[in-house]
PDB file of C-alpha atoms in Angstrom:
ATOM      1  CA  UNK A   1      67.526 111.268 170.523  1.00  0.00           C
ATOM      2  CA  UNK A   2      64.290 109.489 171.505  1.00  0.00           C
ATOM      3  CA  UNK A   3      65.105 105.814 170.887  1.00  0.00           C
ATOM      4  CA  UNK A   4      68.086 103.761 169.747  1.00  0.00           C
ATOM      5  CA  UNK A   5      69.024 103.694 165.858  1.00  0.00           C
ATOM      6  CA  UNK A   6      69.586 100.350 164.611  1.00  0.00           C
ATOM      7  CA  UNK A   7      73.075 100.263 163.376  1.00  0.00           C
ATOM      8  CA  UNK A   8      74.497  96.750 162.180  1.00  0.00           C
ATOM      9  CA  UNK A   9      78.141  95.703 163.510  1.00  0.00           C
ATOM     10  CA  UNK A  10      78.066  98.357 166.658  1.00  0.00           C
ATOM     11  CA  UNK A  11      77.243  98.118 169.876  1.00  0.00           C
ATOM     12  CA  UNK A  12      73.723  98.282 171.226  1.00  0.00           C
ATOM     13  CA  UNK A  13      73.481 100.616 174.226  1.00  0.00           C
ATOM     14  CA  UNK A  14      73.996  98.700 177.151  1.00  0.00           C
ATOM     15  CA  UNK A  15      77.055  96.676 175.644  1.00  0.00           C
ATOM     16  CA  UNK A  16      78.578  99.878 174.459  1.00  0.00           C
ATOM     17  CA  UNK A  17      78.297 101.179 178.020  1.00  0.00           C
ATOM     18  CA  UNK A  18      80.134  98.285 179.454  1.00  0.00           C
ATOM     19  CA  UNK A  19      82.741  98.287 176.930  1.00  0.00           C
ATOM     20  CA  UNK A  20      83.037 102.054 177.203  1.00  0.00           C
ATOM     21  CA  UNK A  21      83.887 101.292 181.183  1.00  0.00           C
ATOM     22  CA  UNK A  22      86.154  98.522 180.337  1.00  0.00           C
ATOM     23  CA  UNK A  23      88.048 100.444 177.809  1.00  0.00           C
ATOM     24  CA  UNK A  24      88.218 103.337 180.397  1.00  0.00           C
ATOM     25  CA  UNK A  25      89.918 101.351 182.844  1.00  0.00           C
ATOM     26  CA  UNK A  26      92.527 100.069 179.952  1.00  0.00           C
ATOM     27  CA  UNK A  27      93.327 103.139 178.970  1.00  0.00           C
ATOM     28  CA  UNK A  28      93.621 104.856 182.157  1.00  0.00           C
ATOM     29  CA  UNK A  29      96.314 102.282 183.050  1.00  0.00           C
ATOM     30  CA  UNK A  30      98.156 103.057 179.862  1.00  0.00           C
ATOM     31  CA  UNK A  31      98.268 106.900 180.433  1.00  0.00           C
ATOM     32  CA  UNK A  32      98.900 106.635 184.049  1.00  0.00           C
ATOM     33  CA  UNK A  33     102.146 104.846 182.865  1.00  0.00           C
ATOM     34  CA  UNK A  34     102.664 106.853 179.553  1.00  0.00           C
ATOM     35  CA  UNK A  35     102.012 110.371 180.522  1.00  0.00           C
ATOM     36  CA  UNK A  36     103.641 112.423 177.716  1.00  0.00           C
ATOM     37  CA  UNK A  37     102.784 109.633 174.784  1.00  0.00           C
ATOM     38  CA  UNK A  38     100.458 107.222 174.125  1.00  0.00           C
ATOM     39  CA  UNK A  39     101.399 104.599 172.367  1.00  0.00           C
ATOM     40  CA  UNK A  40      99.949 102.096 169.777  1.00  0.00           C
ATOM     41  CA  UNK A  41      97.158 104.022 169.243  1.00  0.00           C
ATOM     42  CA  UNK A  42      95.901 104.524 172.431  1.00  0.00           C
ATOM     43  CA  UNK A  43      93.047 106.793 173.185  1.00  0.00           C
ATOM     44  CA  UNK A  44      94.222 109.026 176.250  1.00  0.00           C
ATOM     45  CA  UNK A  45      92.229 108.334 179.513  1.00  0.00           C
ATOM     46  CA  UNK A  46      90.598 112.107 180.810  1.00  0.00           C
ATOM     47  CA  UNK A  47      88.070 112.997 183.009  1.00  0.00           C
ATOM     48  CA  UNK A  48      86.540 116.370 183.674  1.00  0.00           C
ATOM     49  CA  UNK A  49      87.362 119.331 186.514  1.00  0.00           C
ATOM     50  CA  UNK A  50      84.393 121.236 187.313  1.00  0.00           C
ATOM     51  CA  UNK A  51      85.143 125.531 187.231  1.00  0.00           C
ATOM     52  CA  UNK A  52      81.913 126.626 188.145  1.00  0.00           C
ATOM     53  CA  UNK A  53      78.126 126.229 187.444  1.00  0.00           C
ATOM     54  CA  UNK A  54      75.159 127.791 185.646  1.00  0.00           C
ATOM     55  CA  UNK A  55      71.534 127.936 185.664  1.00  0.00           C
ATOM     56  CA  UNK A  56      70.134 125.336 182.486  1.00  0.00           C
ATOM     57  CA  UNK A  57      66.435 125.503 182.187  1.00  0.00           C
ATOM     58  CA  UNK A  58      65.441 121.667 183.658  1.00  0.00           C
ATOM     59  CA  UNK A  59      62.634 121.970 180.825  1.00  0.00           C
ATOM     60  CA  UNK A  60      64.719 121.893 178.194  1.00  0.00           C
ATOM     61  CA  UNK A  61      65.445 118.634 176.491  1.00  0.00           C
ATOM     62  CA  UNK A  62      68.639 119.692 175.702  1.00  0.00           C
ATOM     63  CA  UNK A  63      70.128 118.144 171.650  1.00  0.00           C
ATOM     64  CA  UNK A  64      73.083 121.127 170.861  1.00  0.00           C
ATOM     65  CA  UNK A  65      74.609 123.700 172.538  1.00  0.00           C
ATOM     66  CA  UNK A  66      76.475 126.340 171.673  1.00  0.00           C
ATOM     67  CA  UNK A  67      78.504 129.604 172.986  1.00  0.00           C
ATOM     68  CA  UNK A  68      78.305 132.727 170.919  1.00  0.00           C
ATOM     69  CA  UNK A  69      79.563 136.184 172.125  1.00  0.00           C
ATOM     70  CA  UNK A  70      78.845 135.509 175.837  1.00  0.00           C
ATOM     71  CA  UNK A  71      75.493 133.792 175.212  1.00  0.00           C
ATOM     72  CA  UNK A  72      74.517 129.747 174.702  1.00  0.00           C
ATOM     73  CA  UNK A  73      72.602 129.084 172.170  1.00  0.00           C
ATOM     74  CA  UNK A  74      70.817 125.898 172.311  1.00  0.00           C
ATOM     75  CA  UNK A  75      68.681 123.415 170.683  1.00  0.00           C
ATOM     76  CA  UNK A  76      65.764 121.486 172.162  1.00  0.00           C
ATOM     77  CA  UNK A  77      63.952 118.091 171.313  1.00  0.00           C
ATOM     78  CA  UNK A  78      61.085 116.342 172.003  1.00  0.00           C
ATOM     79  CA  UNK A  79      57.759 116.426 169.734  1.00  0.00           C
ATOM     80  CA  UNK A  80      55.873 119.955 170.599  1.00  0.00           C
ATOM     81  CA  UNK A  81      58.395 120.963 172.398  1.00  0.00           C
ATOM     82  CA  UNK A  82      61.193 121.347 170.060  1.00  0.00           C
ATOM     83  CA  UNK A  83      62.994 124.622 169.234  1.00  0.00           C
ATOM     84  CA  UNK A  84      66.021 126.860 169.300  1.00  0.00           C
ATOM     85  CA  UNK A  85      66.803 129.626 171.578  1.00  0.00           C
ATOM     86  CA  UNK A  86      69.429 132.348 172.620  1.00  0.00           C
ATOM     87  CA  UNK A  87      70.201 132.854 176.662  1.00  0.00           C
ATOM     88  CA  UNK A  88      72.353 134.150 179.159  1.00  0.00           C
ATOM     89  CA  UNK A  89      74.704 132.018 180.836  1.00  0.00           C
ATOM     90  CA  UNK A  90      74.589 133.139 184.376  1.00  0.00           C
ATOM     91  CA  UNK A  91      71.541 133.866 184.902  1.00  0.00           C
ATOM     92  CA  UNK A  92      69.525 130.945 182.694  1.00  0.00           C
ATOM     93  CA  UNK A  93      67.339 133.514 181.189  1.00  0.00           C
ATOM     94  CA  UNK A  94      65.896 132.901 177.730  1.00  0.00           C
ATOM     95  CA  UNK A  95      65.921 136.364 175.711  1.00  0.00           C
ATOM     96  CA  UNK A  96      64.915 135.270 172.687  1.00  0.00           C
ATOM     97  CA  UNK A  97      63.496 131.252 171.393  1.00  0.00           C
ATOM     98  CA  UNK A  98      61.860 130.254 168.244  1.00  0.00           C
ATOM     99  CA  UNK A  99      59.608 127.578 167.949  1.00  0.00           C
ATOM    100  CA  UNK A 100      59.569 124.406 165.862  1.00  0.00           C
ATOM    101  CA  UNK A 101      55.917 122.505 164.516  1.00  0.00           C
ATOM    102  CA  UNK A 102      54.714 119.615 166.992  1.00  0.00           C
ATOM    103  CA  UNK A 103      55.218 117.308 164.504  1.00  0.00           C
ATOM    104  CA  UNK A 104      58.912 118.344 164.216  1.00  0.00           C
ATOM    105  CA  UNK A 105      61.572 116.821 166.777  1.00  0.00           C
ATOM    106  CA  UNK A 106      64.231 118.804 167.169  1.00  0.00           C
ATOM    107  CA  UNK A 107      68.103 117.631 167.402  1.00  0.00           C
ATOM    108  CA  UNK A 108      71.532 118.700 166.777  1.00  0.00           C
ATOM    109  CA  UNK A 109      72.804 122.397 166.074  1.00  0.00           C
ATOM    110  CA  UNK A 110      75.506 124.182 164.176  1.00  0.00           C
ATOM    111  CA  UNK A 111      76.682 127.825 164.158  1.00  0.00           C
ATOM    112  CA  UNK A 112      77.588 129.138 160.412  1.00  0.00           C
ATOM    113  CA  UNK A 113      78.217 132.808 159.864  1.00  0.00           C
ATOM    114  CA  UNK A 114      74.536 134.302 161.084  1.00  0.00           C
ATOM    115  CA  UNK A 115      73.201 130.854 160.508  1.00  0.00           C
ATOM    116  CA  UNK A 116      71.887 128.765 163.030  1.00  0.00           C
ATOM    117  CA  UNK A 117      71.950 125.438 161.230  1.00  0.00           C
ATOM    118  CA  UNK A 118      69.437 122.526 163.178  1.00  0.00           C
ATOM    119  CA  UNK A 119      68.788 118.828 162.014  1.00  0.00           C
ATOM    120  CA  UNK A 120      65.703 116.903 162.748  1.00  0.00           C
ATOM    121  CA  UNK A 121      65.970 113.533 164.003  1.00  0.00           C
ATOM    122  CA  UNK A 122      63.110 112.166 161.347  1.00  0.00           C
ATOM    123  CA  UNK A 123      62.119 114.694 159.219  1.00  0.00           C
ATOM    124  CA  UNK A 124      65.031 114.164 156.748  1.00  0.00           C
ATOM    125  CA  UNK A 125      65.227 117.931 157.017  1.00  0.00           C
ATOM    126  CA  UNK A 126      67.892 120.376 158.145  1.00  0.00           C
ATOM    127  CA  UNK A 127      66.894 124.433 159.234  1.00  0.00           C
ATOM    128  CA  UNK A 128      68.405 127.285 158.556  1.00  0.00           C
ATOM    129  CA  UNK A 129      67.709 129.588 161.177  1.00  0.00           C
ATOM    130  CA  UNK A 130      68.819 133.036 161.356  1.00  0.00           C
ATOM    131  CA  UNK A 131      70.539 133.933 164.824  1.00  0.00           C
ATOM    132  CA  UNK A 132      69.217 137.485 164.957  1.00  0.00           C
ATOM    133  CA  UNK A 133      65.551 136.684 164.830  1.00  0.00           C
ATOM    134  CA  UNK A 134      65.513 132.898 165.095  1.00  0.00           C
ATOM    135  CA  UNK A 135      63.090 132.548 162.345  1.00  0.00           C
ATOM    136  CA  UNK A 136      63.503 129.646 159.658  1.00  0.00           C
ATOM    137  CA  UNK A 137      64.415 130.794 156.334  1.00  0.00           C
ATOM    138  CA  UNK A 138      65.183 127.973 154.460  1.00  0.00           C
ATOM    139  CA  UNK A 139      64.988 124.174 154.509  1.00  0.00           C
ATOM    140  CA  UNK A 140      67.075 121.810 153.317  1.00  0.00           C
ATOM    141  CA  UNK A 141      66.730 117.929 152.681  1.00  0.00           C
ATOM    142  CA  UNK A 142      68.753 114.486 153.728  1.00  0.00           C
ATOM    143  CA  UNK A 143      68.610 110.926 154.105  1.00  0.00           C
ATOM    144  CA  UNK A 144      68.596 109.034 157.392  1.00  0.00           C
ATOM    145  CA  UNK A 145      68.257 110.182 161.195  1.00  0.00           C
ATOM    146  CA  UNK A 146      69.872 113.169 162.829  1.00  0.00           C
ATOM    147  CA  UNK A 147      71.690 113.659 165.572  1.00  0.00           C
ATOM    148  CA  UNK A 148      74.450 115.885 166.197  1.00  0.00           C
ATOM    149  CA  UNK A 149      76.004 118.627 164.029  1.00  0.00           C
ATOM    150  CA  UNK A 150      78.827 121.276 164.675  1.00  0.00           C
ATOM    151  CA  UNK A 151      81.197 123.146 162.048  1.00  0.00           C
ATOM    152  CA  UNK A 152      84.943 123.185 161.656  1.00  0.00           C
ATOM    153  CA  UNK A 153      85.021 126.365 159.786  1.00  0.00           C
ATOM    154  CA  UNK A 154      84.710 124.735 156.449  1.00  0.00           C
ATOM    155  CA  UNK A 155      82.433 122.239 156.670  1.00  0.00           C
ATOM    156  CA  UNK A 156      79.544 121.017 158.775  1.00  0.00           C
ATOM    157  CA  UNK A 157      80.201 117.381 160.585  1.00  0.00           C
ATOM    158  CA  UNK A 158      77.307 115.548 161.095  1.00  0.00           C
ATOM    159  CA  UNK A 159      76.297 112.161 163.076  1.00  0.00           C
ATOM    160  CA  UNK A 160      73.280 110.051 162.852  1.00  0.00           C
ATOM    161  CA  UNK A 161      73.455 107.453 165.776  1.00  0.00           C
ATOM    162  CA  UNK A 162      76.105 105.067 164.238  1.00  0.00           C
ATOM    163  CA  UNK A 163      79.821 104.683 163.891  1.00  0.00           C
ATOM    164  CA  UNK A 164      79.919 107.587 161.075  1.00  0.00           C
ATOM    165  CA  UNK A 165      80.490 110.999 160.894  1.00  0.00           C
ATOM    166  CA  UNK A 166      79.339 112.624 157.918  1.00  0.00           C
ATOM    167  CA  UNK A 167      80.768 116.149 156.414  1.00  0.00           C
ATOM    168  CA  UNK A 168      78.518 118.846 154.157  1.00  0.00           C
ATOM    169  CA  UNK A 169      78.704 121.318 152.295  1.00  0.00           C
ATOM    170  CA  UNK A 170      77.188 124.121 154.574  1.00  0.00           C
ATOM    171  CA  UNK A 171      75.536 126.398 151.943  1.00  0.00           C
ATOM    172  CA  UNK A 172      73.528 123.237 150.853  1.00  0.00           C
ATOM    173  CA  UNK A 173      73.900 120.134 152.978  1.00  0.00           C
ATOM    174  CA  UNK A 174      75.443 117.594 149.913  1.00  0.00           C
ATOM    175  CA  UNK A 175      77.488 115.096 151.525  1.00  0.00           C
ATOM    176  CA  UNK A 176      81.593 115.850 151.014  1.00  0.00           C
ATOM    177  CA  UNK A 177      82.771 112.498 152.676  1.00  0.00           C
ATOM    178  CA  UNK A 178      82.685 110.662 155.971  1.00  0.00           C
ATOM    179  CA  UNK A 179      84.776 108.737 158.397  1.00  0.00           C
ATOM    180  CA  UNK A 180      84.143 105.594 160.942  1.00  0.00           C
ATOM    181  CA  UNK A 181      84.961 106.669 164.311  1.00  0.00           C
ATOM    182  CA  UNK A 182      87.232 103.536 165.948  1.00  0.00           C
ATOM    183  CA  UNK A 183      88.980 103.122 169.303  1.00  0.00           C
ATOM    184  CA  UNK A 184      91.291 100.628 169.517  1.00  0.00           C
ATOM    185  CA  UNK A 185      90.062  99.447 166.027  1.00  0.00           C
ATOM    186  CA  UNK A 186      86.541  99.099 167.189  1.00  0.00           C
ATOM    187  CA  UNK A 187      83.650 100.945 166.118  1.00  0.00           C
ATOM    188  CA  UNK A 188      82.387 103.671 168.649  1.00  0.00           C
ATOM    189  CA  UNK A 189      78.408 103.491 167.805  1.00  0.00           C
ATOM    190  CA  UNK A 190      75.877 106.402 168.809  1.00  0.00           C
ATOM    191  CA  UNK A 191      77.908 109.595 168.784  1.00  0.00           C
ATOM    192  CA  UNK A 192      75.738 112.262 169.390  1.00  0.00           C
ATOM    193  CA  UNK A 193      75.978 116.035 170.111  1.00  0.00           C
ATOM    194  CA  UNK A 194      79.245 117.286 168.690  1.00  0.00           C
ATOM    195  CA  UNK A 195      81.533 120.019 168.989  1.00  0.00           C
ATOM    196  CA  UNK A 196      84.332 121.115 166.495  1.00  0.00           C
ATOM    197  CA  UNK A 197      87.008 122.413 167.662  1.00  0.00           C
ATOM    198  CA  UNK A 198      89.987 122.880 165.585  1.00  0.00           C
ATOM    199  CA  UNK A 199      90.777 119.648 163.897  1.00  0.00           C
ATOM    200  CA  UNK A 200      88.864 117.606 166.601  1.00  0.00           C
ATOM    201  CA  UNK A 201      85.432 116.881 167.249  1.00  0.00           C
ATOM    202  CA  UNK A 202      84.355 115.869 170.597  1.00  0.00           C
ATOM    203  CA  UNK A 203      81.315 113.485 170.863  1.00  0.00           C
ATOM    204  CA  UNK A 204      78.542 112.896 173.216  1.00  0.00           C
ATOM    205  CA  UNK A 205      78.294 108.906 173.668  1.00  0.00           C
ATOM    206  CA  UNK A 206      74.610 108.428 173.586  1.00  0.00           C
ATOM    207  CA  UNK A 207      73.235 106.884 177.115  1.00  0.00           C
ATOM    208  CA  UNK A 208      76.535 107.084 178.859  1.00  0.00           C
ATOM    209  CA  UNK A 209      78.537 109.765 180.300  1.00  0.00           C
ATOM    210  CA  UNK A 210      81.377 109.223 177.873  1.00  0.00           C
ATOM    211  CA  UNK A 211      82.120 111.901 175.356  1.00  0.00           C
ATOM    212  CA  UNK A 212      84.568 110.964 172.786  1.00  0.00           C
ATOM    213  CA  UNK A 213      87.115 113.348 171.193  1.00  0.00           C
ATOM    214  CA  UNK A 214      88.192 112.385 167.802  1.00  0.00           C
ATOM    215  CA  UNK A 215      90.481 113.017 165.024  1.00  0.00           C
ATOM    216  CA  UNK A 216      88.266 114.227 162.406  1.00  0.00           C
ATOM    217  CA  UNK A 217      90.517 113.962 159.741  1.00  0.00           C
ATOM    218  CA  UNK A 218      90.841 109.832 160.531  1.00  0.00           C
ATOM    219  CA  UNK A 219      88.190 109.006 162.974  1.00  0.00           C
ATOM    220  CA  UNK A 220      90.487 107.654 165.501  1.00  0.00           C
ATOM    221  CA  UNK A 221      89.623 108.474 169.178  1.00  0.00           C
ATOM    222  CA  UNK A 222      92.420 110.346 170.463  1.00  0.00           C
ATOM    223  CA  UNK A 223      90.687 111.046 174.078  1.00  0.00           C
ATOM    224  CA  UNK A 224      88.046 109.598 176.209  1.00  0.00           C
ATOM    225  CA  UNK A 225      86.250 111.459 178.409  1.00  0.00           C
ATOM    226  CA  UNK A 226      84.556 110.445 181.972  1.00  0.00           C
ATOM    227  CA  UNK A 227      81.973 113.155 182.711  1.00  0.00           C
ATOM    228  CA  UNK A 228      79.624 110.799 185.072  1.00  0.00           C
ATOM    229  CA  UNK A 229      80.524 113.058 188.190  1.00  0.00           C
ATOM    230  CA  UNK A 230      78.832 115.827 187.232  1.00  0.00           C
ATOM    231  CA  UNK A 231      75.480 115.925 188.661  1.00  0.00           C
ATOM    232  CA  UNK A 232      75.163 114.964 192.236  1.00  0.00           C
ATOM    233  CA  UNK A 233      72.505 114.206 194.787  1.00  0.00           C
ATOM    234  CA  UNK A 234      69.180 115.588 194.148  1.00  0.00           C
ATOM    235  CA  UNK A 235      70.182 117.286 190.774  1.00  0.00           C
ATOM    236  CA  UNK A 236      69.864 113.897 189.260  1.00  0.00           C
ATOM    237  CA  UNK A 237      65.900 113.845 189.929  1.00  0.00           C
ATOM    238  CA  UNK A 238      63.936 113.393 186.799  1.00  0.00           C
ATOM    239  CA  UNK A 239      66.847 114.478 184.820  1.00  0.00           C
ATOM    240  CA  UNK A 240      67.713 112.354 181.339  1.00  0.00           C
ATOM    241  CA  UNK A 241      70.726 111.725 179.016  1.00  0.00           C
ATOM    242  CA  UNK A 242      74.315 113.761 179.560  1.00  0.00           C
ATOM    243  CA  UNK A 243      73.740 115.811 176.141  1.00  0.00           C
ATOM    244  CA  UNK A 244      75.494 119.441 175.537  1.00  0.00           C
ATOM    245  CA  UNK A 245      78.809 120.349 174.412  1.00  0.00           C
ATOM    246  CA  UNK A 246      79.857 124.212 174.014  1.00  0.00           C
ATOM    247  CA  UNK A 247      83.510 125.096 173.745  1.00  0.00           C
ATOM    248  CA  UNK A 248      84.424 128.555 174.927  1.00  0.00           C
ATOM    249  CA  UNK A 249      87.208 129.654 172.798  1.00  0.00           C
ATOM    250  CA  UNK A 250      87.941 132.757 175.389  1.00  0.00           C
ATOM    251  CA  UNK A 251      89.214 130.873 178.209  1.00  0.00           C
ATOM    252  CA  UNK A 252      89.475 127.299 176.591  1.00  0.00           C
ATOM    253  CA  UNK A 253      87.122 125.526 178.541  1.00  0.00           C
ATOM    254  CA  UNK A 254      83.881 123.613 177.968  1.00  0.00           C
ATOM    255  CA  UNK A 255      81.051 123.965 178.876  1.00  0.00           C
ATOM    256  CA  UNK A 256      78.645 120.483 179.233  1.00  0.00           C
ATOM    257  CA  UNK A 257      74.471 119.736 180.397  1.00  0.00           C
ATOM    258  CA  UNK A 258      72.209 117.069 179.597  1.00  0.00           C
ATOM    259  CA  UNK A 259      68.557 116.685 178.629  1.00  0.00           C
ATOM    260  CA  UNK A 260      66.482 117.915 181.350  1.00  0.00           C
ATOM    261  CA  UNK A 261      69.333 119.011 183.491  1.00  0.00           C
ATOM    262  CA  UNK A 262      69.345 121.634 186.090  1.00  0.00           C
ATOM    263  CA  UNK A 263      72.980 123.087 185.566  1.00  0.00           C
ATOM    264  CA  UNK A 264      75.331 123.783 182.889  1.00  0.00           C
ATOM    265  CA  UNK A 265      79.080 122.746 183.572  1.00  0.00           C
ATOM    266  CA  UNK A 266      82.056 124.888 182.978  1.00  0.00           C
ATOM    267  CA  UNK A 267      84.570 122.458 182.858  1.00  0.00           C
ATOM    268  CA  UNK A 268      88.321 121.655 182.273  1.00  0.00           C
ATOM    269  CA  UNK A 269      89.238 117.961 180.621  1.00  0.00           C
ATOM    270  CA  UNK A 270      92.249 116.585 182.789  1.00  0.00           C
ATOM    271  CA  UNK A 271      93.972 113.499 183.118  1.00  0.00           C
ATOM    272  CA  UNK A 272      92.372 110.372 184.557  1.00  0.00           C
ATOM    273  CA  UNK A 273      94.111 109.054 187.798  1.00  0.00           C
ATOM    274  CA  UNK A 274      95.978 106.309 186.730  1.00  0.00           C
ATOM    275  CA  UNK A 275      95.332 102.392 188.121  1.00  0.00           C
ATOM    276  CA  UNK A 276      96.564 101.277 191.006  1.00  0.00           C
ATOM    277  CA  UNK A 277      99.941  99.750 190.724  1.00  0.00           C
ATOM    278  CA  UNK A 278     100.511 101.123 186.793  1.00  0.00           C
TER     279      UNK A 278
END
């Protein structure tokens, strides 16, 4: 994403943001008293555990990520600068990219058989791609922004900068339903890059360092994530927006970058150190 979508009843950025740390600090105090349940609802307070690091391309405005047979696949952003590409994780190298038009900005990306499925943020059109040659072979048409995409196996989940995830058919993009994302029974607005995994989907908070993970079959969020300790020191020089979620079904963990970042995460999602005197 380039600029905030206007989305009626949510949160703008900055008041998301505080809420987001205020409703951190509630729930942490809940799970640090109510470790094995968490009741009324309550979305469980995590934070992430750095494994080890990898070289990310800084040049790459980073909108999806993905982890395919030992390699990331990722999609980029930005007008003229917007793509997909295939590379290897420890050494940051690029072995094979395709190219988008200049006019065409880039965003969120989906894995689907041999397809590489990519939205555009305001084109109103999603790619096909094909992952062996990363060459567009078809195009396919929707309404409103786009913004992140992954797939749970049957159907591709799809957000546009609101409270809503949307869920498509993924031979032809027609909407099959959607779902309001709430925490605490309020709406969670600009959820961005996704990742399915199983029957959750874990969601990039747009301009914080929050990533959401979310019942996808009611839209509650079941965990919230604090990822704002990730880059330190001079990494966070010209850098941009935490944006990049890969799970790594192999050894269970995640891997997480940003737009513009230096280094790719590996991490684990642990619980948050409860409040003093919970």
């Amino acid at each position: 994403m380039e600029a905030a979508a206007s989305a009626g009843g949510v949160y703008t950025p900055a008041v998301q943001w505080f809420v987001s740390v205020v409703a951190l600090g509630m729930v942490a105090a809940n799970a640090g008293c109510h470790r094995q349940a968490q009741p009324h609802g309550r979305a469980e307070a995590l934070k992430v555990r750095v494994l080890a690091t990898h070289p990310h391309d800084p040049a790459a405005f980073t909108q999806g990520l993905l982890w395919f047979r030992g390699k990331l696949i990722e999609s980029t952003g930005l007008y003229a600068r917007s793509g997909v590409r295939r590379s290897d994780p420890k050494t940051g190298v690029v072995e094979l990219a395709g190219r988008l038009p200049d006019d065409v900005f880039g965003e969120g990306l989906a894995l689907v058989g041999r397809d590489l499925v990519q939205l555009t943020w305001k084109n109103g059109k999603a790619l096909y791609w094909d992952l062996m040659t990363m060459r567009v072979w078809k195009e396919v048409t929707y309404e409103g922004e786009g913004w992140g995409l992954c797939y749970d196996g049957s159907r591709l989940v799809m957000s546009d900068g609101t409270d809503t995830l949307m869920f498509r058919d993924p031979k032809d993009f027609s909407m099959l339903g959607q779902i309001q994302v709430r925490m605490h029974g309020s709406p969670v607005a600009h959820l961005n890059e996704l990742e399915c995994v199983d029957d959750e989907v874990y969601a990039n908070v747009w301009q914080t360092d929050f990533i959401a993970r979310i019942d996808a079959n009611t839209g509650t969020v079941t965990g919230w994530i604090d990822a704002s300790n990730l880059l330190q020191g001079a990494d966070r020089q010209g850098v941009d927006v935490l944006n990049g979620i890969a799970y790594v079904p192999e050894t269970k963990r995640f891997l997480l970058t940003g737009k513009n970042w230096p280094k790719i995460f590996e991490v684990e999602f642990v619980a948050a150190a409860p409040k003093a005197g919970s």
